[in-house]
């Protein structure tokens, strides 16, 4: 992996890397924040999965997460949201919710998507193996994300509790089997088999398998996507049925933007730091 | 003035306005952050002037200033960096350092610029009169900015000390009479009269007139523009000759980006809050 860009931030290093991804079969960029503590030895990492249309740059530049990460000694690992490059299929109408910028953190099984759209494997396995081999990381991980990335974070953590000590999300798509974004993306990437969809649905996974993971979810009440796409009550009901450790906070007046994320990212990083320290 | 966009941020209101500017002779947008305290009564304001290529959105989304402003009860007033619109002249090659996005906070005297490029009057008079009439502002003001906007903040404050209680800057163009950016912009907007240029040069103004204003300047040592364009030592020498109250902090490893601004904006807002409270 090669450094594309590096900037000092809150005493730490904000770095953008490029590498050839074997799981995605293309060249990828991702961003990392290494806190000042990483100069002294390995630090735990919070993975951040971004939402539709984003790259690794949105969270890096807009969330204000580096300040808290520098205080707490947390690395931030921020992948892109889909495979990229000229050879990578996009939606034929360049829709914002399918194809480039909209990988949905699944392993696609349907042509033409299956050649590159393997974001689940990329985020779960390839990227951690790469950064833990190359950077001063302790191997302890937590995961968070926004919207499509909140969905990704919940699904990855619920299916792989041995890999993450805690999970959080802002405005996650909690029940993609029951919303238009989910129908479109899961239908395209996975075909018509609803059993395949269910493996990428946080609410269904939680209802069926339960979870011992600590979960924190923030949802703005003025979010335009709340009722039709996000449906936090589906996750809350699943957590209640499963007896899971979910804290769902409805935040009056907040929308779907990075202004919302910036307002509460400190709470999420402190939540993860606590669990990273005690595991 | 009309609200174009509004988002809740750290318990306050991040608002983008549009209005017809009489000094600039065009329609303008600007952003405001109103802290939660503004619900209870008038609050003081910190004006922020952005650098080359920016609009009001860069600082709003990338600096992380709202968190501290919400804590301290400060409004943030964030104008655009030039007049805008189809009828507004731009550099014939659309250069990034002249014309649109590059008003340099001067009152242009040369055609074709003089019709719209009156950013000095706009920021000094029109915008404060407008927002203080329409918003819960106390009329107490401080001013800050970055690069071209650091130049603007210093010049506006040094020439109008009765209007601002304190001034700060990140990576300011301290001596535009002696750098390529300044030569190009001041030459275009003001013509060849070096006396006219000197009225927009913070180092020359400070040397000639002195100042009792508290001044805080942060400058990254890894800033690519440091030696050729920014020249903080010119300002430091002028301050020393004038016996002015300048704190210049050279910050090792930091560059010219918003990652630098985000790392130190808290110090600047606390500096201004202290002077706003005691004046």
XYZ file of C-alpha atoms in Angstrom:
558
model
C 0.000 0.000 0.000
C 1.272 3.430 -0.943
C 0.705 6.814 0.650
C -1.210 9.131 -1.702
C -1.625 12.015 0.721
C -0.684 12.744 4.324
C -1.632 15.581 6.625
C -0.995 16.280 10.265
C -4.205 16.453 12.281
C -4.555 16.922 16.047
C -0.985 15.766 16.543
C -1.611 12.572 14.586
C -1.387 11.503 10.960
C -4.292 11.612 8.490
C -3.145 9.400 5.612
C -4.703 8.339 2.337
C -3.460 5.055 0.891
C -3.792 3.325 -2.461
C -3.493 -0.421 -2.955
C -4.470 -3.224 -5.320
C -7.382 -5.109 -3.791
C -7.532 -8.818 -4.501
C -11.088 -9.218 -3.247
C -12.379 -6.270 -5.271
C -10.151 -6.898 -8.264
C -9.283 -3.210 -8.684
C -7.174 -0.383 -7.277
C -8.634 1.145 -4.112
C -8.024 4.144 -1.890
C -8.758 4.300 1.817
C -7.958 6.709 4.631
C -6.450 6.157 8.042
C -6.044 8.388 11.057
C -3.214 7.354 13.333
C -3.376 9.079 16.723
C -0.217 10.404 18.402
C -0.206 7.302 20.661
C 0.583 5.158 17.597
C 4.115 6.589 17.705
C 4.625 4.714 20.976
C 3.054 1.370 20.110
C 0.048 -0.459 18.679
C -3.397 1.114 19.084
C -6.931 -0.251 18.621
C -8.939 0.729 15.561
C -12.442 1.937 14.827
C -13.551 1.089 11.294
C -15.887 3.614 9.703
C -18.194 2.697 6.816
C -19.645 5.640 4.893
C -22.998 6.032 3.210
C -24.288 6.303 -0.346
C -22.266 8.552 -2.714
C -19.378 8.901 -0.246
C -15.717 8.022 -0.609
C -13.203 7.763 2.233
C -12.917 11.555 2.198
C -16.329 12.588 3.572
C -15.875 11.206 7.054
C -12.208 12.199 7.087
C -12.910 15.854 6.388
C -16.351 16.475 7.887
C -16.954 14.413 11.026
C -14.403 16.003 13.345
C -13.504 12.527 14.593
C -9.736 13.042 14.710
C -9.907 15.298 17.772
C -11.518 12.611 19.911
C -9.538 9.765 18.349
C -6.315 11.637 19.174
C -7.417 12.053 22.774
C -8.484 8.418 23.158
C -5.634 6.831 21.209
C -7.843 5.293 18.536
C -6.912 4.673 14.918
C -9.656 5.310 12.364
C -9.802 3.045 9.287
C -12.015 4.502 6.567
C -12.612 2.474 3.386
C -14.326 3.620 0.223
C -17.976 2.615 -0.350
C -17.585 0.513 -3.496
C -14.997 -0.809 -5.914
C -13.706 1.923 -8.235
C -12.116 2.397 -11.610
C -12.894 2.336 -15.302
C -13.450 -1.380 -15.508
C -15.919 -1.462 -12.614
C -19.622 -1.741 -13.507
C -21.890 1.117 -12.563
C -25.658 1.435 -12.697
C -26.677 2.090 -16.307
C -28.247 5.405 -15.278
C -25.452 6.204 -12.828
C -28.028 6.112 -10.009
C -26.663 7.214 -6.638
C -28.034 4.135 -4.885
C -26.560 1.336 -7.014
C -23.091 0.670 -8.370
C -20.243 3.131 -7.782
C -20.457 4.667 -4.319
C -23.161 2.177 -3.354
C -21.580 -1.209 -2.705
C -23.854 -1.907 0.286
C -21.069 -3.954 1.920
C -22.268 -7.219 0.364
C -20.562 -9.920 -1.703
C -22.411 -9.696 -5.021
C -23.376 -12.964 -6.654
C -25.044 -11.596 -9.787
C -23.423 -10.474 -13.058
C -22.082 -7.952 -13.836
C -21.623 -6.995 -10.170
C -19.959 -10.185 -8.937
C -16.631 -9.411 -10.627
C -15.809 -6.462 -8.325
C -18.550 -5.839 -5.765
C -17.207 -7.917 -2.870
C -17.203 -5.181 -0.236
C -18.193 -7.533 2.586
C -15.018 -9.572 2.203
C -12.955 -6.458 1.598
C -13.999 -4.728 4.797
C -14.182 -7.861 6.936
C -10.928 -9.546 5.910
C -8.675 -7.980 3.293
C -8.483 -4.456 4.642
C -7.920 -5.397 8.321
C -5.241 -7.927 7.332
C -3.512 -5.293 5.230
C -3.528 -2.438 7.739
C -2.726 -4.671 10.708
C 0.319 -5.966 8.846
C 1.541 -2.518 7.805
C 0.490 -0.113 10.576
C 0.895 0.022 14.381
C -2.491 -1.538 15.160
C -3.203 -3.826 18.077
C -5.764 -5.923 16.182
C -8.583 -4.859 18.501
C -11.446 -3.522 16.401
C -14.737 -1.712 16.721
C -16.935 -0.650 13.824
C -19.298 2.192 13.016
C -20.901 3.786 10.006
C -23.580 6.017 8.547
C -26.734 5.102 6.643
C -25.662 2.412 4.116
C -22.470 2.262 6.198
C -24.462 1.910 9.406
C -26.147 -1.080 7.790
C -22.717 -2.406 6.814
C -21.301 -1.947 10.312
C -24.235 -3.691 11.997
C -24.239 -6.607 9.547
C -20.478 -7.148 9.725
C -20.494 -7.028 13.521
C -23.596 -9.192 14.009
C -22.232 -11.882 11.688
C -18.681 -11.709 13.059
C -18.840 -10.913 16.776
C -15.372 -12.383 17.317
C -13.913 -9.663 15.083
C -15.351 -6.562 16.813
C -15.779 -5.574 20.454
C -18.595 -3.084 19.780
C -20.659 -1.611 16.967
C -22.388 1.715 16.471
C -24.256 3.457 13.711
C -25.701 6.779 12.656
C -29.005 6.609 10.769
C -28.471 3.015 9.655
C -30.577 1.194 7.068
C -31.712 -1.306 9.675
C -33.977 -3.530 7.624
C -32.941 -3.482 3.943
C -35.283 -6.391 3.152
C -38.103 -3.939 3.822
C -37.116 -0.615 2.184
C -36.656 0.695 -1.374
C -32.865 1.180 -1.133
C -32.478 -2.382 0.106
C -34.814 -3.917 -2.450
C -32.973 -2.244 -5.296
C -29.423 -2.967 -4.152
C -29.904 -6.448 -2.697
C -32.004 -7.425 -5.698
C -29.295 -6.298 -8.102
C -26.309 -7.680 -6.217
C -27.863 -10.892 -4.853
C -30.740 -11.702 -7.189
C -34.196 -12.740 -6.113
C -33.273 -15.149 -3.307
C -34.649 -13.544 -0.149
C -32.647 -15.932 2.017
C -29.503 -14.362 0.588
C -30.862 -10.897 1.364
C -31.571 -11.855 4.967
C -27.872 -12.434 5.630
C -27.368 -8.697 5.005
C -30.274 -7.429 7.102
C -29.314 -6.298 10.609
C -32.817 -6.554 12.016
C -33.378 -10.067 10.671
C -29.918 -11.217 11.775
C -30.469 -9.865 15.256
C -33.940 -11.384 15.546
C -32.744 -14.785 14.393
C -29.333 -15.067 16.018
C -29.310 -12.529 18.847
C -26.078 -10.815 19.831
C -24.000 -10.090 22.898
C -22.273 -7.116 21.242
C -22.765 -3.642 22.719
C -24.619 -1.558 20.103
C -25.160 2.217 20.005
C -27.378 3.793 17.347
C -28.155 7.497 16.857
C -31.008 8.516 14.582
C -32.076 12.075 13.770
C -35.799 12.692 13.997
C -35.689 15.254 11.154
C -33.996 12.776 8.802
C -35.831 12.739 5.449
C -35.104 9.032 5.034
C -36.292 7.968 8.474
C -39.718 6.470 7.788
C -39.211 4.988 4.338
C -35.599 3.765 4.334
C -34.087 3.596 7.822
C -36.771 2.216 10.176
C -34.899 2.126 13.481
C -37.948 0.590 15.149
C -37.271 -2.635 13.231
C -33.862 -2.884 14.883
C -35.253 -1.888 18.271
C -37.935 -4.601 18.078
C -35.394 -7.214 17.026
C -33.101 -6.199 19.889
C -35.932 -6.429 22.368
C -36.954 -9.860 21.141
C -33.359 -11.050 21.245
C -32.527 -9.422 24.568
C -29.655 -7.631 22.860
C -27.637 -4.713 24.249
C -28.878 -1.919 21.977
C -28.978 1.751 22.919
C -31.096 3.576 20.336
C -31.139 7.352 20.703
C -33.667 9.386 18.724
C -32.199 12.894 18.330
C -34.798 15.643 17.871
C -34.160 18.098 15.034
C -31.185 16.354 13.456
C -31.115 15.344 9.798
C -29.163 12.819 7.716
C -26.044 14.966 7.173
C -22.511 15.104 8.493
C -23.621 17.958 10.773
C -25.529 15.267 12.656
C -22.585 12.867 12.668
C -20.180 15.578 13.845
C -22.522 16.445 16.712
C -22.420 12.931 18.193
C -19.245 11.235 16.921
C -17.567 11.949 20.253
C -20.142 9.803 22.073
C -19.591 6.958 19.623
C -15.805 7.015 19.886
C -15.963 7.122 23.701
C -18.377 4.167 23.610
C -15.979 2.175 21.454
C -12.901 3.215 23.453
C -14.479 1.915 26.620
C -15.186 -1.500 25.088
C -11.814 -1.637 23.338
C -10.100 -0.974 26.675
C -12.011 -3.674 28.543
C -11.726 -6.453 25.936
C -32.434 37.440 3.502
C -33.880 33.993 2.920
C -32.974 30.626 4.360
C -31.621 28.289 1.675
C -30.681 25.418 3.967
C -30.772 24.740 7.694
C -29.329 21.925 9.754
C -29.141 21.256 13.458
C -25.561 21.099 14.688
C -24.370 20.665 18.279
C -27.731 21.833 19.573
C -27.557 25.028 17.492
C -28.587 26.050 13.992
C -26.333 25.911 10.928
C -28.099 28.087 8.367
C -27.314 29.110 4.805
C -28.851 32.383 3.650
C -29.278 34.077 0.290
C -29.698 37.829 -0.192
C -29.268 40.596 -2.721
C -26.089 42.481 -1.910
C -26.107 46.191 -2.676
C -22.356 46.595 -2.278
C -21.550 43.621 -4.501
C -24.403 44.214 -6.921
C -25.338 40.531 -7.079
C -27.070 37.732 -5.218
C -24.940 36.234 -2.441
C -25.033 33.275 -0.110
C -23.481 33.132 3.338
C -23.622 30.756 6.288
C -24.325 31.354 9.952
C -24.042 29.161 13.003
C -26.295 30.217 15.856
C -25.369 28.528 19.126
C -28.065 27.215 21.494
C -27.573 30.331 23.655
C -29.035 32.457 20.838
C -32.451 31.029 21.753
C -32.205 32.946 25.046
C -30.868 36.278 23.796
C -28.262 38.081 21.712
C -24.819 36.504 21.339
C -21.490 37.865 20.082
C -20.212 36.864 16.652
C -16.970 35.639 15.162
C -16.673 36.450 11.451
C -14.760 33.894 9.421
C -13.167 34.775 6.072
C -12.182 31.818 3.906
C -9.296 31.413 1.508
C -8.840 31.095 -2.243
C -11.324 28.818 -4.061
C -13.589 28.502 -1.014
C -17.227 29.384 -0.536
C -19.034 29.678 2.787
C -19.336 25.879 2.859
C -15.715 24.863 3.444
C -15.380 26.283 6.925
C -18.948 25.291 7.777
C -18.407 21.633 6.983
C -14.714 21.026 7.671
C -13.425 23.127 10.575
C -15.366 21.555 13.429
C -15.974 25.050 14.814
C -19.619 24.544 15.782
C -18.768 22.317 18.732
C -16.720 25.016 20.431
C -19.000 27.854 19.332
C -21.945 25.979 20.884
C -20.055 25.604 24.137
C -18.942 29.246 24.241
C -22.151 30.825 22.969
C -20.609 32.343 19.840
C -22.333 32.919 16.525
C -20.238 32.242 13.419
C -20.778 34.465 10.371
C -19.235 32.975 7.242
C -19.368 34.980 3.994
C -18.413 33.799 0.522
C -14.997 34.785 -0.858
C -16.086 36.856 -3.864
C -19.145 38.152 -5.642
C -20.914 35.400 -7.576
C -23.218 34.884 -10.529
C -23.290 34.884 -14.300
C -22.786 38.616 -14.672
C -19.741 38.724 -12.402
C -16.337 38.986 -14.096
C -13.907 36.141 -13.662
C -10.273 35.808 -14.628
C -10.083 35.115 -18.372
C -8.318 31.821 -17.686
C -10.495 31.042 -14.650
C -7.358 31.162 -12.496
C -7.930 30.096 -8.899
C -6.210 33.193 -7.525
C -8.121 35.978 -9.299
C -11.811 36.638 -9.849
C -14.445 34.191 -8.614
C -13.458 32.699 -5.265
C -10.603 35.184 -4.962
C -12.008 38.593 -4.015
C -9.126 39.296 -1.606
C -11.476 41.387 0.597
C -10.672 44.624 -1.240
C -12.781 47.309 -2.904
C -11.726 47.039 -6.543
C -11.151 50.291 -8.407
C -10.241 48.887 -11.815
C -12.538 47.732 -14.619
C -14.031 45.193 -15.041
C -13.640 44.295 -11.370
C -14.998 47.486 -9.822
C -18.612 46.705 -10.691
C -18.895 43.783 -8.247
C -15.643 43.178 -6.362
C -16.303 45.278 -3.239
C -15.724 42.577 -0.667
C -14.125 44.962 1.839
C -17.311 47.005 2.146
C -19.452 43.904 2.065
C -17.719 42.196 4.971
C -17.066 45.342 6.972
C -20.468 47.019 6.686
C -23.235 45.443 4.653
C -23.117 41.927 6.057
C -22.844 42.909 9.758
C -25.678 45.438 9.384
C -27.826 42.780 7.758
C -27.248 39.948 10.222
C -27.368 42.216 13.276
C -30.762 43.504 12.143
C -32.175 40.050 11.434
C -30.533 37.673 13.922
C -30.064 37.553 17.722
C -26.584 39.114 17.688
C -25.234 41.452 20.351
C -23.165 43.518 17.913
C -19.900 42.470 19.548
C -17.587 41.118 16.860
C -14.321 39.304 16.457
C -12.821 38.193 13.145
C -10.697 35.354 11.864
C -9.794 33.725 8.576
C -7.514 31.472 6.579
C -4.870 32.363 3.994
C -6.491 35.030 1.759
C -9.125 35.227 4.504
C -6.457 35.611 7.178
C -5.193 38.579 5.180
C -8.752 39.894 5.000
C -9.351 39.463 8.729
C -6.115 41.219 9.690
C -6.667 44.112 7.266
C -10.287 44.646 8.282
C -9.425 44.588 11.988
C -6.298 46.749 11.738
C -8.148 49.427 9.764
C -11.301 49.264 11.904
C -10.318 48.496 15.481
C -13.554 49.990 16.782
C -15.482 47.244 14.964
C -13.683 44.165 16.349
C -12.454 43.202 19.812
C -9.869 40.708 18.556
C -8.485 39.200 15.362
C -6.904 35.869 14.530
C -5.693 34.093 11.434
C -4.522 30.751 10.122
C -1.733 30.892 7.537
C -2.504 34.493 6.520
C -1.041 36.265 3.501
C 0.639 38.791 5.769
C 2.381 40.985 3.231
C 0.549 40.902 -0.126
C 2.657 43.797 -1.452
C 5.545 41.349 -1.405
C 4.240 38.036 -2.742
C 2.978 36.669 -6.085
C -0.658 36.195 -4.992
C -0.769 39.774 -3.733
C 0.941 41.275 -6.772
C -1.489 39.562 -9.109
C -4.687 40.307 -7.200
C -3.908 43.805 -5.931
C -2.537 44.751 -9.345
C -5.708 43.603 -11.066
C -8.201 44.995 -8.570
C -6.384 48.229 -7.620
C -4.108 49.019 -10.575
C -0.493 50.055 -10.269
C -0.782 52.487 -7.372
C 1.283 50.912 -4.583
C -0.194 53.343 -2.046
C -3.573 51.769 -2.735
C -2.069 48.302 -2.244
C -0.562 49.308 1.105
C -4.012 49.893 2.574
C -4.640 46.168 2.105
C -1.347 44.909 3.512
C -1.486 43.808 7.165
C 2.251 44.074 7.740
C 2.491 47.578 6.260
C -0.639 48.727 8.103
C 0.670 47.416 11.398
C 4.111 48.929 10.877
C 2.695 52.325 9.985
C -0.253 52.635 12.344
C 0.350 50.125 15.135
C -2.563 48.434 16.842
C -3.903 47.743 20.305
C -5.935 44.737 19.107
C -5.145 41.288 20.466
C -3.897 39.168 17.531
C -3.414 35.393 17.347
C -1.838 33.788 14.278
C -1.191 30.077 13.663
C 1.087 29.027 10.818
C 1.941 25.459 9.804
C 5.618 24.835 9.202
C 4.868 22.247 6.489
C 2.687 24.707 4.551
C 3.717 24.705 0.864
C 2.929 28.412 0.586
C 4.837 29.510 3.660
C 8.012 30.989 2.211
C 6.746 32.443 -1.042
C 3.225 33.667 -0.256
C 2.532 33.875 3.479
C 5.687 35.272 5.164
C 4.611 35.396 8.804
C 7.930 36.956 9.723
C 6.847 40.155 7.961
C 3.907 40.429 10.327
C 6.028 39.470 13.332
C 8.587 42.174 12.523
C 5.884 44.772 12.037
C 4.288 43.784 15.350
C 7.592 44.038 17.123
C 8.327 47.489 15.670
C 4.833 48.656 16.568
C 4.778 47.067 20.016
C 1.602 45.260 19.011
C -0.041 42.357 20.848
C 0.661 39.537 18.392
C 0.981 35.876 19.334
C 2.454 34.021 16.350
C 2.594 30.253 16.743
C 4.596 28.195 14.260
C 3.075 24.680 14.248
C 5.514 21.921 13.244
C 4.275 19.448 10.630
C 1.002 21.179 9.760
C 0.112 22.155 6.207
C -2.276 24.656 4.592
C -5.422 22.511 4.784
C -8.575 22.398 6.864
C -6.972 19.552 8.856
C -4.698 22.274 10.229
C -7.570 24.669 10.886
C -9.639 21.976 12.607
C -6.705 21.144 14.877
C -6.485 24.667 16.304
C -9.860 26.358 15.771
C -10.747 25.679 19.404
C -7.832 27.836 20.565
C -8.933 30.664 18.274
C -12.547 30.605 19.395
C -11.539 30.544 23.073
C -9.201 33.491 22.413
C -12.033 35.474 20.834
C -14.583 34.446 23.473
C -12.319 35.775 26.184
C -11.989 39.177 24.503
C -15.664 39.297 23.555
C -16.574 38.671 27.198
C -14.305 41.403 28.554
C -15.181 44.144 26.058
